[in-house]
Amino acid sequence: MTMAPHPVVQAIIDLSAGAIGRFSGVCATATFCPLPVLGGAACVFSGQPLDTAKVKMQTFPTLYRGFVHCVVSTYKQVGVRGLYQGTTPALMANIAENSVLFMSYGFCQQVIRFAAGLHKDAVLSDMQKACAGSVASIFSSLVLCPTELVKCRLQAMYEMEVSGRIAKTHNTVWSVVTSIMRNEGPQGFFQGLTTTIAREVPGYFCFFGAYELCRTGFADYMKCDKDDIGVAPIVFSGGFGGACLWLVVYPMDCVKSRIQVMSMTGKQAGFFKTFMTIARSEGVRALYSGLTPTMVRTFPANGALFLGYEASRKLMMKQFDD
């Protein structure tokens, strides 16, 4: 007999599983390490150059001919250190976002059941789960935006200084945080929040929708329950969900990066105006600058994310089996 945990306990389980899942997802791009902590650190260092290249290419699309050129140029200009700018806020952003996302995902599923007039233990359809994930992303955006702001500014700091748009300064996490507090106040950490939400809501509908549809397809083919499809199908489903997310929302992510970086000058326009300016003056192709390193990184990372989430959640939920 299975006893449903208290809603607060359920929320803690979902939050913990989300954090563990993200830790696994970050480790997916790293070489094998027998210790989880070292593996987690290795994953950040292996994936960060790809994210740095993405942000640089999004913000300065005419400066780099492609992914390899961006990485090589950054290495020549700043050294290896330049490829790892923003590592600390990147790790904080990933773990905080997914902890809140999966905790909210469980809560939003209950909201969907209530809205649809279903029993609290009713199994939701794949599309209903996609809607729950979409709503949950609004909550995760609130913790993601400030950390991504600091990360993006650190990653693009060299180009902003060389171009003369900002004065040369110390490019550390603490210097960026104190600069935002001094010049923009607490609300400055939420530059690009509207764009972040505009990216996350449709993105996570596709993310959870594609993941659940893919799992359903595997379950039907294997003639088993979705929770019993095994490791490889879960990893593939998670990677497929991540790929769908980025293919759909990448232009909005490009606009978000541009707003967060250019807001250092104190005169950056909002989402719609920035989007139209890029499309008109630089072309639609500029909205997809940096897509290659993003896709290289997303499939293994999100496959491991869902594997870690499902495995840890199932293990914790077993405590309520009687």
Short mmCIF file of C-alpha atoms in Angstrom, two decimals:
data_model
loop_
_atom_site.label_atom_id
_atom_site.label_comp_id
_atom_site.label_asym_id
_atom_site.label_seq_id
_atom_site.Cartn_x
_atom_site.Cartn_y
_atom_site.Cartn_z
CA MET A 1 0.00 0.00 0.00
CA THR A 2 1.31 3.48 -0.88
CA MET A 3 0.70 6.36 1.50
CA ALA A 4 0.77 9.80 -0.12
CA PRO A 5 3.19 12.15 1.68
CA HIS A 6 2.06 15.44 3.19
CA PRO A 7 2.08 18.27 0.58
CA VAL A 8 4.97 20.00 2.37
CA VAL A 9 6.97 16.76 2.41
CA GLN A 10 6.11 16.22 -1.25
CA ALA A 11 7.40 19.71 -2.05
CA ILE A 12 10.67 19.00 -0.23
CA ILE A 13 11.04 15.71 -2.14
CA ASP A 14 10.47 17.47 -5.49
CA LEU A 15 12.89 20.28 -4.56
CA SER A 16 15.59 17.82 -3.48
CA ALA A 17 15.08 15.63 -6.56
CA GLY A 18 15.34 18.71 -8.78
CA ALA A 19 18.61 19.77 -7.14
CA ILE A 20 20.04 16.24 -7.42
CA GLY A 21 18.86 16.05 -11.03
CA ARG A 22 20.58 19.30 -11.94
CA PHE A 23 23.75 18.15 -10.20
CA SER A 24 23.60 15.03 -12.39
CA GLY A 25 22.82 17.11 -15.46
CA VAL A 26 25.78 19.36 -14.90
CA CYS A 27 27.98 16.27 -14.51
CA ALA A 28 26.82 14.83 -17.83
CA THR A 29 29.40 16.71 -19.88
CA ALA A 30 32.28 15.76 -17.58
CA THR A 31 34.58 12.78 -17.61
CA PHE A 32 33.75 10.06 -15.09
CA CYS A 33 34.67 10.76 -11.49
CA PRO A 34 33.98 8.29 -8.63
CA LEU A 35 33.12 11.04 -6.15
CA PRO A 36 29.86 12.97 -6.74
CA VAL A 37 31.28 16.27 -5.48
CA LEU A 38 34.32 16.09 -7.74
CA GLY A 39 32.11 14.95 -10.61
CA GLY A 40 29.84 17.94 -10.07
CA ALA A 41 32.79 20.32 -10.09
CA ALA A 42 34.19 18.64 -13.21
CA CYS A 43 30.86 19.00 -15.01
CA VAL A 44 30.75 22.77 -14.46
CA PHE A 45 34.27 23.20 -15.79
CA SER A 46 33.56 21.05 -18.87
CA GLY A 47 30.30 22.76 -19.81
CA GLN A 48 31.03 26.39 -18.92
CA PRO A 49 33.11 27.24 -22.04
CA LEU A 50 30.14 26.23 -24.22
CA ASP A 51 27.83 28.54 -22.27
CA THR A 52 30.37 31.38 -22.36
CA ALA A 53 30.67 31.03 -26.14
CA LYS A 54 26.87 31.09 -26.43
CA VAL A 55 26.50 34.35 -24.49
CA LYS A 56 29.37 36.06 -26.33
CA MET A 57 27.97 35.05 -29.72
CA GLN A 58 24.46 36.17 -28.75
CA THR A 59 25.65 39.55 -27.53
CA PHE A 60 28.26 40.24 -30.24
CA PRO A 61 27.10 38.24 -33.30
CA THR A 62 29.30 40.15 -35.78
CA LEU A 63 32.44 39.76 -33.69
CA TYR A 64 32.78 36.00 -34.07
CA ARG A 65 32.52 33.84 -37.20
CA GLY A 66 31.38 30.78 -35.30
CA PHE A 67 31.64 28.67 -32.17
CA VAL A 68 35.27 27.57 -32.68
CA HIS A 69 36.38 31.10 -33.59
CA CYS A 70 34.74 32.46 -30.45
CA VAL A 71 36.45 29.92 -28.18
CA VAL A 72 39.88 30.37 -29.83
CA SER A 73 39.61 34.18 -29.80
CA THR A 74 38.60 34.24 -26.13
CA TYR A 75 41.52 31.97 -25.25
CA LYS A 76 43.99 34.19 -27.14
CA GLN A 77 42.60 37.41 -25.65
CA VAL A 78 42.08 36.46 -22.01
CA GLY A 79 43.39 32.92 -21.62
CA VAL A 80 41.61 29.94 -20.14
CA ARG A 81 40.20 32.18 -17.39
CA GLY A 82 38.06 33.97 -20.00
CA LEU A 83 36.23 30.76 -20.88
CA TYR A 84 35.24 30.21 -17.24
CA GLN A 85 33.93 33.65 -16.34
CA GLY A 86 30.61 33.32 -14.51
CA THR A 87 31.16 29.73 -13.33
CA THR A 88 30.02 30.41 -9.74
CA PRO A 89 26.73 32.15 -10.62
CA ALA A 90 26.17 29.55 -13.37
CA LEU A 91 26.28 26.74 -10.82
CA MET A 92 24.04 28.68 -8.44
CA ALA A 93 21.60 29.47 -11.26
CA ASN A 94 21.32 25.87 -12.43
CA ILE A 95 20.78 24.33 -9.01
CA ALA A 96 18.42 27.07 -7.77
CA GLU A 97 16.37 27.07 -10.97
CA ASN A 98 15.82 23.33 -11.10
CA SER A 99 15.17 22.98 -7.37
CA VAL A 100 12.39 25.59 -7.55
CA LEU A 101 11.21 24.35 -10.96
CA PHE A 102 10.62 20.76 -9.90
CA MET A 103 9.17 21.74 -6.53
CA SER A 104 6.74 24.07 -8.32
CA TYR A 105 6.12 21.41 -10.98
CA GLY A 106 4.72 19.03 -8.35
CA PHE A 107 2.56 21.81 -6.86
CA CYS A 108 1.33 22.98 -10.28
CA GLN A 109 0.26 19.44 -11.15
CA GLN A 110 -2.08 19.58 -8.15
CA VAL A 111 -3.39 22.96 -9.37
CA ILE A 112 -4.07 21.44 -12.80
CA ARG A 113 -5.93 18.52 -11.17
CA PHE A 114 -8.02 20.94 -9.13
CA ALA A 115 -8.79 23.12 -12.17
CA ALA A 116 -9.76 20.07 -14.21
CA GLY A 117 -11.92 18.66 -11.40
CA LEU A 118 -9.75 15.55 -11.03
CA HIS A 119 -8.95 13.53 -7.92
CA LYS A 120 -5.70 14.59 -6.20
CA ASP A 121 -4.04 11.28 -7.16
CA ALA A 122 -5.33 11.22 -10.74
CA VAL A 123 -2.78 10.63 -13.51
CA LEU A 124 -2.42 13.72 -15.70
CA SER A 125 -2.14 13.59 -19.48
CA ASP A 126 1.14 14.54 -21.14
CA MET A 127 -0.28 17.92 -22.20
CA GLN A 128 -1.57 18.63 -18.68
CA LYS A 129 1.92 17.92 -17.33
CA ALA A 130 3.35 20.24 -19.97
CA CYS A 131 1.00 23.00 -18.76
CA ALA A 132 2.09 22.36 -15.15
CA GLY A 133 5.74 22.68 -16.15
CA SER A 134 5.01 25.88 -18.05
CA VAL A 135 3.37 27.51 -15.02
CA ALA A 136 6.11 26.23 -12.70
CA SER A 137 8.73 28.00 -14.81
CA ILE A 138 7.34 31.39 -13.73
CA PHE A 139 8.46 30.67 -10.16
CA SER A 140 11.89 29.38 -11.22
CA SER A 141 12.42 32.55 -13.30
CA LEU A 142 12.43 34.62 -10.12
CA VAL A 143 15.56 32.85 -8.82
CA LEU A 144 17.13 32.34 -12.24
CA CYS A 145 17.09 35.95 -13.48
CA PRO A 146 19.45 37.52 -10.86
CA THR A 147 22.06 34.76 -11.11
CA GLU A 148 21.95 34.69 -14.92
CA LEU A 149 22.32 38.47 -14.97
CA VAL A 150 25.59 38.29 -13.02
CA LYS A 151 26.79 35.34 -15.12
CA CYS A 152 26.09 37.02 -18.48
CA ARG A 153 27.74 40.28 -17.45
CA LEU A 154 30.88 38.45 -16.35
CA GLN A 155 31.00 36.43 -19.57
CA ALA A 156 30.73 39.50 -21.81
CA MET A 157 32.80 41.87 -19.65
CA TYR A 158 35.93 41.75 -21.86
CA GLU A 159 34.09 42.75 -25.06
CA MET A 160 32.19 45.51 -23.26
CA GLU A 161 35.45 47.00 -21.93
CA VAL A 162 37.36 46.71 -25.23
CA SER A 163 34.52 48.35 -27.16
CA GLY A 164 34.57 51.27 -24.71
CA ARG A 165 30.95 50.82 -23.65
CA ILE A 166 31.96 50.48 -20.01
CA ALA A 167 35.04 51.51 -18.03
CA LYS A 168 37.60 48.82 -17.16
CA THR A 169 36.79 47.27 -13.79
CA HIS A 170 37.38 44.20 -11.66
CA ASN A 171 35.57 41.30 -13.26
CA THR A 172 34.67 39.23 -10.21
CA VAL A 173 31.31 38.03 -8.95
CA TRP A 174 31.51 40.36 -5.95
CA SER A 175 32.42 43.42 -8.05
CA VAL A 176 29.47 42.82 -10.40
CA VAL A 177 27.05 42.29 -7.51
CA THR A 178 28.20 45.42 -5.66
CA SER A 179 28.10 47.45 -8.88
CA ILE A 180 24.49 46.44 -9.51
CA MET A 181 23.49 47.27 -5.93
CA ARG A 182 25.27 50.65 -6.04
CA ASN A 183 24.12 51.80 -9.49
CA GLU A 184 20.75 50.11 -9.98
CA GLY A 185 19.54 49.02 -6.57
CA PRO A 186 17.95 45.63 -5.73
CA GLN A 187 15.60 45.88 -8.71
CA GLY A 188 18.66 45.93 -10.95
CA PHE A 189 19.10 42.18 -10.42
CA PHE A 190 15.85 41.62 -12.32
CA GLN A 191 16.91 43.24 -15.59
CA GLY A 192 15.53 40.92 -18.26
CA LEU A 193 12.94 39.26 -15.98
CA THR A 194 10.11 39.79 -18.46
CA THR A 195 12.20 38.22 -21.22
CA THR A 196 13.23 35.36 -18.93
CA ILE A 197 9.58 34.56 -18.20
CA ALA A 198 8.69 34.94 -21.90
CA ARG A 199 11.41 32.38 -22.63
CA GLU A 200 10.68 29.97 -19.79
CA VAL A 201 6.88 29.64 -20.12
CA PRO A 202 6.73 28.31 -23.70
CA GLY A 203 10.14 26.68 -23.30
CA TYR A 204 9.14 24.50 -20.36
CA PHE A 205 5.83 23.63 -21.98
CA CYS A 206 7.91 22.11 -24.78
CA PHE A 207 10.46 20.73 -22.31
CA PHE A 208 8.05 18.76 -20.13
CA GLY A 209 5.67 18.06 -23.01
CA ALA A 210 8.35 16.53 -25.23
CA TYR A 211 9.80 14.60 -22.28
CA GLU A 212 6.44 13.11 -21.28
CA LEU A 213 5.39 12.34 -24.88
CA CYS A 214 8.71 10.63 -25.49
CA ARG A 215 8.37 8.57 -22.31
CA THR A 216 4.83 7.59 -23.31
CA GLY A 217 6.11 6.47 -26.71
CA PHE A 218 8.76 4.28 -25.07
CA ALA A 219 6.24 2.87 -22.59
CA ASP A 220 3.79 1.97 -25.37
CA TYR A 221 6.54 0.36 -27.44
CA MET A 222 7.93 -1.61 -24.47
CA LYS A 223 4.44 -2.37 -23.11
CA CYS A 224 5.27 -1.25 -19.60
CA ASP A 225 4.60 1.62 -17.20
CA LYS A 226 6.30 4.98 -17.90
CA ASP A 227 8.22 4.70 -14.63
CA ASP A 228 9.74 1.37 -15.71
CA ILE A 229 11.15 2.20 -19.15
CA GLY A 230 14.75 2.10 -17.95
CA VAL A 231 17.79 4.37 -17.95
CA ALA A 232 18.48 4.83 -21.69
CA PRO A 233 14.90 5.83 -22.62
CA ILE A 234 14.77 8.33 -19.72
CA VAL A 235 18.08 9.88 -20.78
CA PHE A 236 16.93 10.10 -24.40
CA SER A 237 13.57 11.57 -23.39
CA GLY A 238 15.25 14.20 -21.21
CA GLY A 239 17.73 15.10 -23.93
CA PHE A 240 14.94 15.33 -26.50
CA GLY A 241 12.96 17.61 -24.17
CA GLY A 242 15.97 19.90 -23.70
CA ALA A 243 16.60 20.07 -27.46
CA CYS A 244 12.95 20.99 -28.11
CA LEU A 245 13.11 23.72 -25.46
CA TRP A 246 16.13 25.46 -26.98
CA LEU A 247 14.98 25.15 -30.60
CA VAL A 248 11.72 26.90 -29.70
CA VAL A 249 12.92 29.65 -27.35
CA TYR A 250 16.46 30.38 -28.52
CA PRO A 251 15.66 33.81 -30.07
CA MET A 252 14.13 34.91 -26.74
CA ASP A 253 17.22 33.70 -24.89
CA CYS A 254 19.35 35.74 -27.30
CA VAL A 255 17.29 38.87 -26.53
CA LYS A 256 17.56 38.16 -22.78
CA SER A 257 21.36 37.90 -22.95
CA ARG A 258 21.56 41.11 -24.97
CA ILE A 259 19.37 43.00 -22.47
CA GLN A 260 21.25 41.73 -19.42
CA VAL A 261 24.68 42.53 -20.85
CA MET A 262 23.86 45.85 -22.50
CA SER A 263 22.01 47.07 -19.40
CA MET A 264 25.50 47.63 -17.94
CA THR A 265 25.53 50.85 -19.95
CA GLY A 266 22.35 51.98 -18.20
CA LYS A 267 20.30 52.54 -21.36
CA GLN A 268 19.10 49.19 -22.67
CA ALA A 269 15.62 48.92 -24.23
CA GLY A 270 12.98 46.34 -23.27
CA PHE A 271 12.17 42.97 -24.80
CA PHE A 272 10.06 43.93 -27.81
CA LYS A 273 12.22 46.88 -28.90
CA THR A 274 15.43 44.86 -28.51
CA PHE A 275 13.94 41.94 -30.45
CA MET A 276 12.83 44.18 -33.34
CA THR A 277 16.15 46.07 -33.40
CA ILE A 278 18.13 42.82 -33.72
CA ALA A 279 15.79 41.41 -36.38
CA ARG A 280 15.82 44.61 -38.48
CA SER A 281 19.45 45.73 -38.19
CA GLU A 282 21.25 42.38 -37.86
CA GLY A 283 18.82 39.94 -39.45
CA VAL A 284 16.92 36.96 -38.08
CA ARG A 285 20.08 34.86 -38.18
CA ALA A 286 21.57 36.99 -35.38
CA LEU A 287 18.81 35.71 -33.07
CA TYR A 288 20.28 32.22 -33.45
CA SER A 289 23.92 33.12 -32.81
CA GLY A 290 25.47 30.58 -30.44
CA LEU A 291 22.90 27.83 -31.08
CA THR A 292 25.57 25.22 -31.91
CA PRO A 293 27.34 25.16 -28.50
CA THR A 294 23.92 25.24 -26.81
CA MET A 295 22.71 22.12 -28.65
CA VAL A 296 26.01 20.32 -28.07
CA ARG A 297 25.60 20.89 -24.34
CA THR A 298 21.87 20.42 -23.84
CA PHE A 299 21.24 16.80 -24.86
CA PRO A 300 23.55 15.01 -22.39
CA ALA A 301 22.94 17.57 -19.63
CA ASN A 302 19.15 17.33 -19.72
CA GLY A 303 19.20 13.57 -20.20
CA ALA A 304 21.19 13.26 -16.98
CA LEU A 305 18.98 15.89 -15.30
CA PHE A 306 15.83 13.82 -15.71
CA LEU A 307 17.62 10.58 -14.88
CA GLY A 308 18.84 12.08 -11.59
CA TYR A 309 15.42 13.58 -10.87
CA GLU A 310 13.41 10.41 -11.57
CA ALA A 311 15.83 8.10 -9.73
CA SER A 312 16.16 10.25 -6.59
CA ARG A 313 12.44 11.04 -6.47
CA LYS A 314 11.51 7.36 -6.79
CA LEU A 315 13.97 6.48 -4.02
CA MET A 316 12.53 9.11 -1.66
CA MET A 317 8.93 8.21 -2.48
CA LYS A 318 9.66 4.57 -1.59
CA GLN A 319 9.76 5.65 2.05
CA PHE A 320 5.97 6.03 1.83
CA ASP A 321 5.35 2.56 0.46
CA ASP A 322 3.83 0.30 3.06
#
